Coordinates of C-alpha atoms and ligand atoms in Angstrom, one line a residue:
Chain A
M259 CA 1.3 12.5 45.0
P260 CA 0.2 9.4 44.5
Q261 CA -0.6 7.7 40.7
L262 CA -3.5 6.6 41.8
T263 CA -6.4 8.1 44.5
C264 CA -9.9 6.2 44.1
Q265 CA -12.2 7.8 46.5
D266 CA -15.4 5.7 47.3
L267 CA -15.7 4.2 45.0
T268 CA -18.6 2.2 43.9
L269 CA -18.6 -0.9 40.9
G270 CA -20.8 -2.9 38.8
Y271 CA -22.6 -4.0 35.9
E272 CA -26.1 -2.0 34.6
G273 CA -26.1 -0.2 37.6
K274 CA -26.0 -3.0 40.0
P275 CA -23.2 -2.7 42.3
V276 CA -21.5 -5.6 43.5
V277 CA -18.5 -3.3 45.5
S278 CA -19.3 0.2 46.9
G279 CA -16.8 2.1 49.1
L280 CA -13.8 1.7 47.9
S281 CA -11.3 4.4 49.0
F282 CA -7.4 3.2 48.4
T283 CA -4.7 5.2 47.0
V284 CA -1.4 3.9 45.7
S285 CA 2.0 5.8 45.2
A286 CA 4.7 4.8 42.8
G287 CA 6.8 1.5 43.7
D288 CA 4.5 0.5 45.8
Y289 CA 3.3 -3.3 44.8
L290 CA -0.4 -4.0 46.0
C291 CA -1.7 -7.3 46.1
I292 CA -5.8 -7.0 45.8
V293 CA -7.0 -10.4 48.0
G294 CA -10.9 -11.8 48.0
E295 CA -12.6 -14.4 46.9
N296 CA -14.5 -15.6 43.4
G297 CA -17.0 -13.4 42.6
S298 CA -15.9 -10.6 45.3
G299 CA -15.2 -7.9 42.3
K300 CA -11.8 -7.9 41.7
T301 CA -11.2 -8.3 37.8
T302 CA -14.1 -5.4 38.4
L303 CA -12.0 -3.4 40.0
M304 CA -9.6 -3.3 37.6
K305 CA -11.0 -3.1 34.6
T306 CA -12.7 -0.2 35.7
L307 CA -9.2 1.2 36.6
L308 CA -8.1 0.7 34.0
R309 CA -10.5 2.5 31.7
L310 CA -12.3 0.0 29.9
K311 CA -15.7 0.3 32.5
T312 CA -17.1 3.3 34.5
P313 CA -17.6 3.1 38.4
I314 CA -21.2 3.4 39.2
S315 CA -20.1 6.1 41.7
G316 CA -16.9 8.0 42.8
K317 CA -13.6 9.3 41.5
I318 CA -10.1 7.4 39.9
V319 CA -8.0 9.9 40.1
M320 CA -4.0 9.7 37.9
G321 CA -1.7 12.4 39.9
D322 CA 2.4 12.3 39.0
G323 CA 2.9 12.4 35.7
L324 CA 0.4 9.0 35.9
K325 CA -0.3 8.2 31.3
P326 CA -2.3 5.5 29.8
N327 CA 0.2 4.2 28.1
D328 CA 2.6 3.9 31.0
I329 CA -0.2 0.8 32.3
G330 CA 0.3 -3.0 31.0
Y331 CA -2.1 -5.0 31.9
L332 CA -2.8 -9.1 31.8
P333 CA -5.7 -9.8 32.1
Q334 CA -7.5 -13.0 34.0
Q335 CA -8.7 -13.9 31.0
T336 CA -7.7 -12.9 26.8
A337 CA -10.6 -11.4 24.3
A338 CA -8.8 -12.7 22.4
Q339 CA -9.7 -15.9 19.6
K340 CA -9.6 -19.6 19.2
D341 CA -8.2 -20.2 16.2
F342 CA -6.5 -16.7 15.3
P343 CA -3.8 -16.7 13.4
A344 CA -1.1 -14.4 15.7
S345 CA 2.6 -16.3 16.4
V346 CA 4.1 -15.7 20.1
R347 CA 6.4 -12.7 18.8
E348 CA 4.0 -10.9 16.8
V349 CA 1.6 -10.8 20.8
V350 CA 4.7 -9.7 22.1
L351 CA 5.4 -7.1 20.4
S352 CA 1.9 -5.7 20.3
G353 CA 2.6 -5.0 24.0
C354 CA 4.9 -1.8 22.9
L355 CA 2.5 -0.4 20.7
N356 CA 1.8 1.9 23.3
R357 CA 5.3 3.8 22.9
R358 CA 4.6 4.1 19.3
G359 CA 2.4 7.0 19.0
W360 CA 2.0 7.5 15.3
R361 CA 4.9 5.9 14.5
P362 CA 3.7 2.4 12.4
Y363 CA 6.6 0.1 12.2
Y364 CA 8.6 -0.7 15.6
N365 CA 11.6 0.3 15.5
R366 CA 14.9 -2.3 16.7
A367 CA 14.9 -0.9 20.3
E368 CA 11.2 -1.9 20.2
K369 CA 12.2 -5.3 19.1
R370 CA 14.5 -5.5 21.3
R371 CA 12.7 -4.8 25.0
A372 CA 10.2 -8.1 23.5
E373 CA 13.2 -10.3 23.1
M374 CA 14.4 -9.8 26.4
Q375 CA 11.4 -10.3 28.0
M376 CA 10.9 -13.1 25.9
E377 CA 14.2 -15.0 26.8
R378 CA 12.9 -13.2 30.7
L379 CA 10.2 -15.3 31.0
G380 CA 11.8 -18.6 28.5
I381 CA 10.0 -17.9 25.6
L382 CA 12.3 -16.7 23.3
G383 CA 12.4 -20.7 22.2
L384 CA 8.5 -20.3 21.2
S385 CA 9.2 -17.1 19.6
R386 CA 7.7 -18.6 15.8
R387 CA 4.9 -20.9 17.4
C388 CA 1.6 -19.8 16.8
Y389 CA 0.0 -18.7 19.9
R390 CA -3.3 -21.1 19.6
E391 CA -1.2 -23.8 20.0
L392 CA 0.9 -23.7 23.0
S393 CA -0.4 -24.9 26.9
G394 CA -2.2 -22.6 29.0
G395 CA 0.2 -22.0 31.0
Q396 CA 2.9 -21.2 27.8
Q397 CA -0.3 -18.7 26.7
Q398 CA 0.1 -16.6 30.3
R399 CA 3.8 -16.6 29.7
V400 CA 2.9 -14.5 26.6
L401 CA 0.7 -12.4 27.9
L402 CA 2.5 -11.7 30.9
A403 CA 6.1 -10.8 27.9
R404 CA 3.5 -8.5 26.0
A405 CA 2.4 -6.5 29.8
L406 CA 6.2 -6.6 30.7
C407 CA 6.1 -4.5 27.3
A408 CA 3.7 -2.1 28.5
A409 CA 4.6 -1.1 31.9
G410 CA 6.6 1.3 31.1
K411 CA 5.4 2.8 35.4
I412 CA 2.0 1.0 36.2
L413 CA 1.6 -3.3 35.7
L414 CA -1.5 -4.5 36.5
L415 CA -1.4 -8.4 37.0
D416 CA -4.9 -9.7 37.2
E417 CA -4.1 -13.5 38.2
P418 CA -0.5 -13.8 36.7
A419 CA 0.3 -17.4 38.3
A420 CA -2.9 -19.2 37.7
G421 CA -2.0 -21.9 34.9
L422 CA 1.7 -21.4 35.4
D423 CA 3.9 -24.9 37.2
P424 CA 5.5 -24.0 40.6
A425 CA 8.9 -23.4 39.6
S426 CA 7.0 -20.9 36.9
T427 CA 5.4 -18.9 39.2
A428 CA 8.9 -18.7 41.6
D429 CA 10.2 -17.0 38.6
M430 CA 7.2 -15.4 37.8
Y431 CA 6.7 -14.2 41.6
K432 CA 10.5 -13.2 41.1
I433 CA 10.6 -11.2 37.6
I434 CA 7.6 -9.3 38.9
Q435 CA 9.6 -8.6 42.6
A436 CA 13.4 -7.6 40.3
L437 CA 10.3 -5.2 38.1
N438 CA 9.0 -4.0 41.5
A439 CA 12.8 -3.0 43.6
G440 CA 13.7 -1.1 39.8
G441 CA 10.3 1.5 40.6
V442 CA 7.9 0.0 38.2
T443 CA 4.3 -0.1 40.5
V444 CA 2.5 -3.0 41.2
M445 CA -1.0 -4.6 41.6
M446 CA -1.6 -7.3 41.2
I447 CA -4.7 -9.9 42.0
S448 CA -4.3 -12.9 43.9
H449 CA -5.9 -15.8 45.3
D450 CA -1.8 -17.2 47.5
I451 CA -2.2 -14.9 50.2
P452 CA 1.6 -16.2 51.8
S453 CA 3.3 -14.4 48.5
A454 CA 1.3 -11.7 49.1
L455 CA 2.2 -11.7 52.6
A456 CA 6.0 -12.0 51.4
Y457 CA 6.4 -9.6 48.6
A458 CA 3.8 -6.9 48.8
S459 CA 4.0 -3.4 50.6
H460 CA 0.8 -3.2 50.2
I461 CA -3.8 -5.3 51.1
L462 CA -6.8 -4.3 49.9
H463 CA -8.6 -6.4 50.4
I464 CA -12.5 -7.2 49.1
G465 CA -15.3 -8.4 50.3
S466 CA -16.6 -8.7 53.6
P467 CA -14.4 -7.3 55.5
L468 CA -13.1 -4.1 52.9
V469 CA -9.3 -3.6 54.7
F470 CA -7.0 -1.3 52.6
G471 CA -3.1 -0.6 54.7
T472 CA 0.6 -1.8 54.5
V473 CA 1.5 -5.4 54.6
S474 CA 2.4 -5.9 58.5
E475 CA -1.2 -3.6 59.2
Y476 CA -2.4 -6.5 57.7
A477 CA -1.6 -9.1 59.0
A478 CA -1.6 -7.8 62.4
R479 CA -5.5 -8.0 61.6
L480 CA -5.4 -11.4 60.7
S481 CA -3.2 -12.5 63.8
G482 CA -5.5 -10.3 65.8
G483 CA -9.1 -10.7 64.1
E484 CA -11.7 -13.4 64.3
G485 CA -10.2 -17.1 65.1
G486 CA -6.5 -16.3 64.1
T487 CA -6.1 -17.8 60.6
A488 CA -2.9 -16.0 59.5
E489 CA -0.5 -18.5 58.5
Chain B
M228 CA -11.0 -12.0 -30.8
T229 CA -8.6 -13.7 -29.2
L230 CA -7.4 -13.1 -25.3
L231 CA -4.0 -12.2 -27.0
E232 CA -6.1 -8.6 -28.1
Y233 CA -8.5 -8.3 -26.3
F234 CA -5.7 -7.2 -23.2
Q235 CA -3.8 -5.3 -26.1
K236 CA -6.2 -2.5 -25.3
D237 CA -6.7 -0.1 -22.7
Y238 CA -9.9 0.2 -21.2
V239 CA -9.2 -4.3 -21.5
I240 CA -6.4 -3.7 -19.2
N241 CA -7.5 -1.0 -17.3
A242 CA -10.7 -2.0 -16.3
T243 CA -8.3 -6.3 -15.6
V244 CA -5.8 -3.5 -13.2
V245 CA -8.4 -2.4 -11.4
G246 CA -10.7 -5.0 -10.8
I247 CA -7.3 -7.2 -9.3
L248 CA -7.1 -3.8 -7.3
I249 CA -10.5 -4.0 -5.5
A250 CA -9.6 -8.0 -4.7
L251 CA -6.2 -7.0 -2.7
C252 CA -8.4 -4.5 -0.8
S253 CA -10.9 -7.0 0.1
A254 CA -8.2 -9.6 1.0
L255 CA -6.1 -6.4 3.3
L256 CA -9.7 -6.5 5.1
G257 CA -11.1 -9.6 5.1
V258 CA -8.4 -11.3 7.8
T259 CA -9.9 -8.8 9.8
L260 CA -13.5 -9.4 9.6
V261 CA -13.2 -12.6 10.1
L262 CA -11.5 -12.5 13.1
K263 CA -12.9 -9.6 14.0
R264 CA -16.4 -11.7 13.7
F265 CA -17.3 -8.5 11.0
S266 CA -18.2 -11.0 8.5
F267 CA -21.6 -9.9 9.3
I268 CA -20.7 -6.6 8.2
G269 CA -19.5 -6.3 4.9
D270 CA -22.5 -7.9 4.2
G271 CA -24.9 -6.1 6.0
L272 CA -23.0 -2.8 4.7
S273 CA -22.7 -4.5 0.5
H274 CA -27.2 -5.0 1.1
V275 CA -27.0 -0.2 2.7
A276 CA -24.8 0.0 -0.9
F277 CA -27.5 -1.7 -2.7
G278 CA -30.5 0.9 -1.2
A279 CA -27.5 4.3 -1.8
I280 CA -27.6 3.4 -5.0
A281 CA -31.4 2.3 -5.5
I282 CA -31.7 6.0 -4.4
A283 CA -29.2 7.4 -5.9
A284 CA -31.2 6.0 -9.4
A285 CA -34.8 7.2 -8.3
L286 CA -32.9 11.1 -7.5
K287 CA -31.3 10.5 -10.9
I288 CA -28.0 11.2 -10.2
T289 CA -25.4 9.5 -12.3
S290 CA -22.1 9.8 -10.5
D291 CA -24.2 7.0 -7.6
F292 CA -20.2 7.3 -6.2
L293 CA -21.1 10.5 -4.1
V294 CA -24.3 8.9 -2.8
V295 CA -23.3 5.5 -1.9
L296 CA -19.6 6.1 -0.4
P297 CA -20.6 8.7 2.0
V298 CA -24.1 6.7 3.7
T299 CA -22.2 3.5 3.1
V300 CA -20.1 5.5 5.9
V301 CA -21.9 6.5 7.9
C302 CA -23.3 3.2 7.9
A303 CA -19.8 1.4 8.4
V304 CA -19.7 3.1 11.5
L305 CA -22.8 3.0 12.8
L306 CA -23.0 -1.3 12.9
L307 CA -19.6 -0.8 14.3
R308 CA -21.0 1.4 17.2
T309 CA -24.4 -1.4 18.5
G310 CA -22.2 -4.1 16.4
Q311 CA -19.5 -3.9 20.4
N312 CA -22.0 -2.3 22.3
A313 CA -25.1 -4.9 23.1
K314 CA -23.1 -8.8 21.3
I315 CA -26.9 -10.1 20.1
K316 CA -28.7 -6.9 19.9
G317 CA -26.0 -5.3 17.4
D318 CA -26.8 -8.3 15.5
A319 CA -30.6 -8.2 15.2
A320 CA -29.9 -4.5 14.1
I321 CA -27.2 -5.7 10.7
A322 CA -30.1 -7.6 9.6
M323 CA -32.4 -5.4 9.9
I324 CA -31.2 -2.5 7.9
S325 CA -29.8 -4.5 5.7
V326 CA -32.7 -6.9 4.8
G327 CA -34.4 -3.8 5.5
T328 CA -32.4 -1.5 3.1
L329 CA -32.2 -4.4 0.8
A330 CA -36.1 -4.1 0.8
V331 CA -36.5 -0.2 -0.4
G332 CA -34.2 -0.6 -2.9
Y333 CA -35.7 -2.5 -4.9
L334 CA -39.7 -1.2 -3.7
I335 CA -37.7 2.4 -4.7
M336 CA -36.2 1.1 -7.6
N337 CA -39.6 -0.2 -9.6
L338 CA -41.1 2.4 -9.2
F339 CA -39.0 5.6 -10.0
A340 CA -36.2 4.2 -12.6
K341 CA -38.0 4.4 -15.4
S342 CA -35.8 2.1 -17.6
A343 CA -36.4 -0.8 -19.6
N344 CA -34.5 -2.9 -18.2
L345 CA -35.9 -2.8 -14.5
S346 CA -34.7 -6.8 -14.1
G347 CA -31.2 -6.3 -15.6
D348 CA -30.4 -3.8 -13.5
V349 CA -31.4 -5.0 -10.6
C350 CA -30.0 -8.0 -11.7
A351 CA -26.6 -5.9 -12.1
T352 CA -26.6 -4.1 -9.0
L353 CA -26.7 -8.0 -7.4
F354 CA -23.8 -10.3 -8.8
G355 CA -21.7 -7.0 -10.8
S356 CA -22.1 -6.0 -13.5
F357 CA -21.7 -8.4 -16.2
S358 CA -18.3 -8.2 -17.7
I359 CA -16.0 -6.0 -16.4
L360 CA -15.0 -4.2 -19.2
T361 CA -18.9 -2.5 -18.5
L362 CA -17.3 -0.4 -15.7
T363 CA -17.1 3.7 -17.7
D364 CA -13.6 6.0 -17.3
T365 CA -14.4 7.5 -14.3
E366 CA -15.5 4.2 -12.7
V367 CA -12.3 2.5 -13.2
W368 CA -10.5 5.7 -12.3
L369 CA -12.1 6.3 -8.6
C370 CA -11.9 2.5 -7.5
A371 CA -8.0 2.5 -8.4
V372 CA -7.4 6.0 -6.6
L373 CA -9.5 4.7 -3.6
S374 CA -7.9 1.4 -3.5
V375 CA -4.8 3.0 -3.5
L376 CA -5.5 4.3 -0.6
V377 CA -7.1 1.8 1.2
V378 CA -4.0 0.1 0.6
A379 CA -1.6 2.9 2.3
V380 CA -4.4 3.2 5.3
F381 CA -3.1 -0.6 5.5
L382 CA 0.5 -0.6 5.5
L383 CA 0.2 2.8 8.1
F384 CA -1.4 0.9 10.1
Y385 CA -0.8 -3.4 10.2
H386 CA -0.1 -3.1 14.1
K387 CA -2.4 -1.1 15.4
I388 CA -5.3 -3.3 13.2
F389 CA -3.3 -6.6 14.7
A390 CA -3.1 -4.5 18.0
V391 CA -6.9 -4.2 18.4
T392 CA -7.8 -6.8 16.1
F393 CA -6.0 -9.9 18.2
D394 CA -7.0 -7.9 22.4
E395 CA -9.1 -4.5 21.9
D396 CA -9.7 -4.2 25.6
F397 CA -5.3 -4.8 26.2
A398 CA -4.9 -2.3 23.8
A399 CA -6.9 0.6 24.9
A400 CA -6.0 -0.8 28.9
T401 CA -2.7 0.1 27.7
G402 CA -3.2 4.0 26.1
N403 CA -3.8 2.6 22.4
R404 CA -6.9 4.9 20.6
A405 CA -8.0 1.7 20.3
K406 CA -11.2 3.9 19.1
V407 CA -9.6 5.8 16.8
Y408 CA -8.6 2.7 15.4
N409 CA -11.7 0.4 15.1
L410 CA -13.4 3.8 13.2
I411 CA -9.7 3.8 10.7
L412 CA -11.3 0.4 10.3
A413 CA -15.1 0.4 9.6
V414 CA -14.4 4.3 7.3
T415 CA -11.2 1.4 5.8
I416 CA -13.9 -1.9 5.5
A417 CA -17.1 0.8 4.0
V418 CA -14.7 2.8 1.2
V419 CA -13.6 -1.2 0.7
I420 CA -17.2 -2.5 0.0
V421 CA -18.5 0.7 -2.4
V422 CA -15.3 -0.2 -4.1
A423 CA -15.3 -3.6 -4.6
M424 CA -19.5 -3.9 -5.7
N425 CA -18.6 -2.5 -9.2
L426 CA -17.2 -5.6 -9.5
V427 CA -18.8 -8.5 -7.8
G428 CA -22.7 -6.2 -6.9
S429 CA -23.6 -6.5 -3.7
L430 CA -24.3 -10.1 -3.0
L431 CA -21.3 -11.1 -3.4
I432 CA -19.1 -9.2 -1.9
S433 CA -19.3 -11.4 1.4
A434 CA -17.9 -13.5 -1.0
L435 CA -14.5 -11.8 -2.4
V436 CA -14.3 -10.9 1.2
I437 CA -13.9 -13.4 3.0
F438 CA -12.7 -16.8 1.2
P439 CA -9.2 -15.6 0.7
A440 CA -8.1 -14.9 4.1
L441 CA -10.6 -18.1 5.3
S442 CA -8.2 -19.9 2.5
A443 CA -5.0 -18.7 4.5
M444 CA -6.1 -19.4 7.6
R445 CA -5.7 -23.1 6.9
V446 CA -2.4 -23.6 6.2
F447 CA -0.3 -20.2 8.1
K448 CA -0.6 -19.7 11.6
S449 CA 0.7 -15.7 12.5
F450 CA -1.4 -13.0 11.5
R451 CA 1.4 -11.0 8.6
D452 CA 1.8 -14.8 7.4
V453 CA -2.5 -14.7 7.3
T454 CA -2.9 -11.2 5.4
V455 CA 1.3 -11.5 3.0
C456 CA -0.8 -15.3 1.8
S457 CA -4.6 -14.9 1.5
V458 CA -3.8 -11.6 -0.9
I459 CA -1.4 -13.1 -3.6
L460 CA -4.5 -15.5 -3.2
S461 CA -7.3 -12.9 -3.8
V462 CA -5.0 -11.7 -6.3
T463 CA -4.5 -14.9 -8.4
C464 CA -8.7 -15.6 -8.4
A465 CA -9.0 -12.1 -9.7
A466 CA -6.9 -12.5 -12.6
L467 CA -7.2 -16.1 -13.5
G468 CA -11.3 -15.1 -13.4
I469 CA -11.6 -11.5 -15.1
V470 CA -9.0 -13.9 -17.6
L471 CA -11.9 -16.7 -17.4
S472 CA -14.9 -14.7 -18.1
I473 CA -14.1 -13.3 -21.0
V474 CA -12.8 -16.4 -22.6
C475 CA -15.6 -18.3 -21.2
G476 CA -18.1 -15.0 -21.6
T477 CA -19.4 -15.3 -18.0
P478 CA -20.6 -12.9 -15.7
V479 CA -17.3 -12.0 -14.3
G480 CA -18.0 -11.9 -10.4
A481 CA -19.5 -15.1 -9.9
T482 CA -16.5 -16.3 -12.2
I483 CA -13.7 -14.2 -9.4
V484 CA -15.6 -16.3 -6.6
S485 CA -16.1 -19.6 -7.7
V486 CA -12.1 -19.6 -8.2
D487 CA -12.5 -18.1 -4.9
I488 CA -15.0 -21.1 -3.7
A489 CA -11.5 -23.7 -5.3
G490 CA -8.7 -22.0 -4.0
F491 CA -10.7 -22.1 -0.7
F492 CA -10.8 -26.2 -1.0
L493 CA -7.7 -26.5 -2.7
F494 CA -5.8 -24.6 0.8
S495 CA -8.3 -26.7 3.0
A496 CA -7.2 -29.8 1.5
A497 CA -3.2 -28.8 1.9
G498 CA -3.7 -27.5 5.2
I499 CA -5.0 -31.1 6.1
V500 CA -1.6 -32.8 4.3
L501 CA 0.4 -30.1 6.0
R502 CA -0.7 -31.7 9.1
R503 CA -0.9 -35.2 8.9
V504 CA 3.1 -34.8 7.6
K505 CA 4.0 -32.0 11.0
A506 CA 2.4 -34.6 12.9
Ligands
LIG206 N1 -19.6 -9.0 32.3 C1 -20.7 -8.9 33.2 N2 -21.8 -8.2 33.5 C2 -22.1 -8.4 34.5 N3 -21.6 -9.0 35.6 C3 -20.4 -9.6 35.8 C4 -19.6 -9.6 34.6 N4 -18.9 -9.2 35.0 C5 -19.1 -10.2 36.8 N5 -19.7 -10.1 37.2 C6 -20.4 -10.3 38.3 O1 -19.8 -9.1 39.1 C7 -19.1 -10.4 40.0 C8 -18.2 -9.8 40.7 O2 -16.9 -10.6 39.0 P1 -15.2 -10.2 38.5 O3 -15.0 -11.2 38.1 O4 -15.3 -8.8 39.5 O5 -14.6 -11.4 40.2 P2 -13.2 -11.1 41.0 O6 -13.4 -10.9 42.3 O7 -12.1 -10.8 39.3 O8 -13.3 -12.9 40.9 P3 -12.5 -14.2 40.4 O9 -11.8 -14.7 42.3 O10 -13.1 -15.6 40.1 O11 -12.2 -13.5 39.6 C9 -19.4 -11.1 39.7 O12 -20.6 -11.8 40.6 C10 -20.4 -11.6 38.3 O13 -21.2 -12.2 38.6
LIG207 MG1 -11.2 -11.4 38.5

């Protein structure tokens, strides 16, 4: 049984549809890249999958024992305000909240987990720094570390490479690939089609045309289809 | 009577302890209130509480806690809902409720209260009792118990409050009960408002809640440091304010808030100096 099944989804704001007729499935261990132009509804889809928004119509079914607290999430933009006093460590650690239940404080394993993710992303040295005083790319890595802390079975990333330099982008793709190899399902929004084709197992193209399939199906379509825009 | 003699009396000590407890609670939640951009909710709620007090007075209910607390809690929950759903409309709703209850409350007090000293009563409700020593025994105990409860809730939910304050969407998306935590926060805020009304009155509550948090944010950069600092600052200012008000014979609420304002300027200056030194 797939972890996520979407049937004939229509998404939008205040009853006005942005995307419609969206159907796809995600199974454990998949690496799905969501691509499409600006404003096509990728972020809207991700927010709907996370239950931050309700779909206008259609169904989202979670299966295969997937629970809401198995999800890690990297937002495209955070709601976090500009002048919020929070240290990097506090932000990353808050990703561990969903594995804690009603227990009031973090235990040693959770603190270790947060430290491990910070080390992985090369921000351990920043852990006492104030989040709001970091550069955009550094902030992105902090939020990615938080997402990794939260991710048990599935990781949803909204343009994780935005604001990262080429070396960090390559590192990040490696980290995500390693996680995926370890069994974590990945859903990633990206504008980087070559990398998407290189790393992903499935591609969902939102907009027109609406395409869902494995990477090889998508690549075949790109090269065989209108004009041959394949790389 | 000298100050020392004053502080040998039980009721003076009790009142001071309660004042400090109230300052502690309001500083704890003040940080979240400011960061969640909920400062206005504190203000709106205090006006609601004023209206509720007026109604309690008109109905001749002696312990107005019984009316004020539930009414304020319900309004806190409602305000939080509207504040989240529609940002602009929520603002207007809060303004309507807070000004409306203020007007209706004053009207009811005028119509029904048979007190000889009406303007004195209104003044006390708006700006706090003239002296903390006029608090009754029950009020002192209730304040103490509620304050301890608020502190306990805050300590138990500290990390959850941080998570929903920093990034509510992330908290909800990754399977946390963000709505429940928000609800707990709303109820706790309402309790703090009602308790603090006794000390500083409904118009000055926002100051008690907001100043220590803003002062701490001038100097400290992590949530924990800001929380700890604003608590220490608030407690210090409250203690100082209470003593000053006894010595100088000034209204206790206004004195405490004035000390808080002085603290704010002090911390602003310290923040500027620190930044210069680092740069
Ligand atoms: N809060 C909102 N209220 C109303 N309309 C919105 C809202 N957020 C987004 N939209 C609209 O919905 C459409 C899809 O937006 P969405 O953010 O999902 O695009 P996207 O595919 O993520 O684009 P990008 O690549 O730029 O991130 C856009 O046309 C946008 O104008
Ligand atoms: Mg987007």
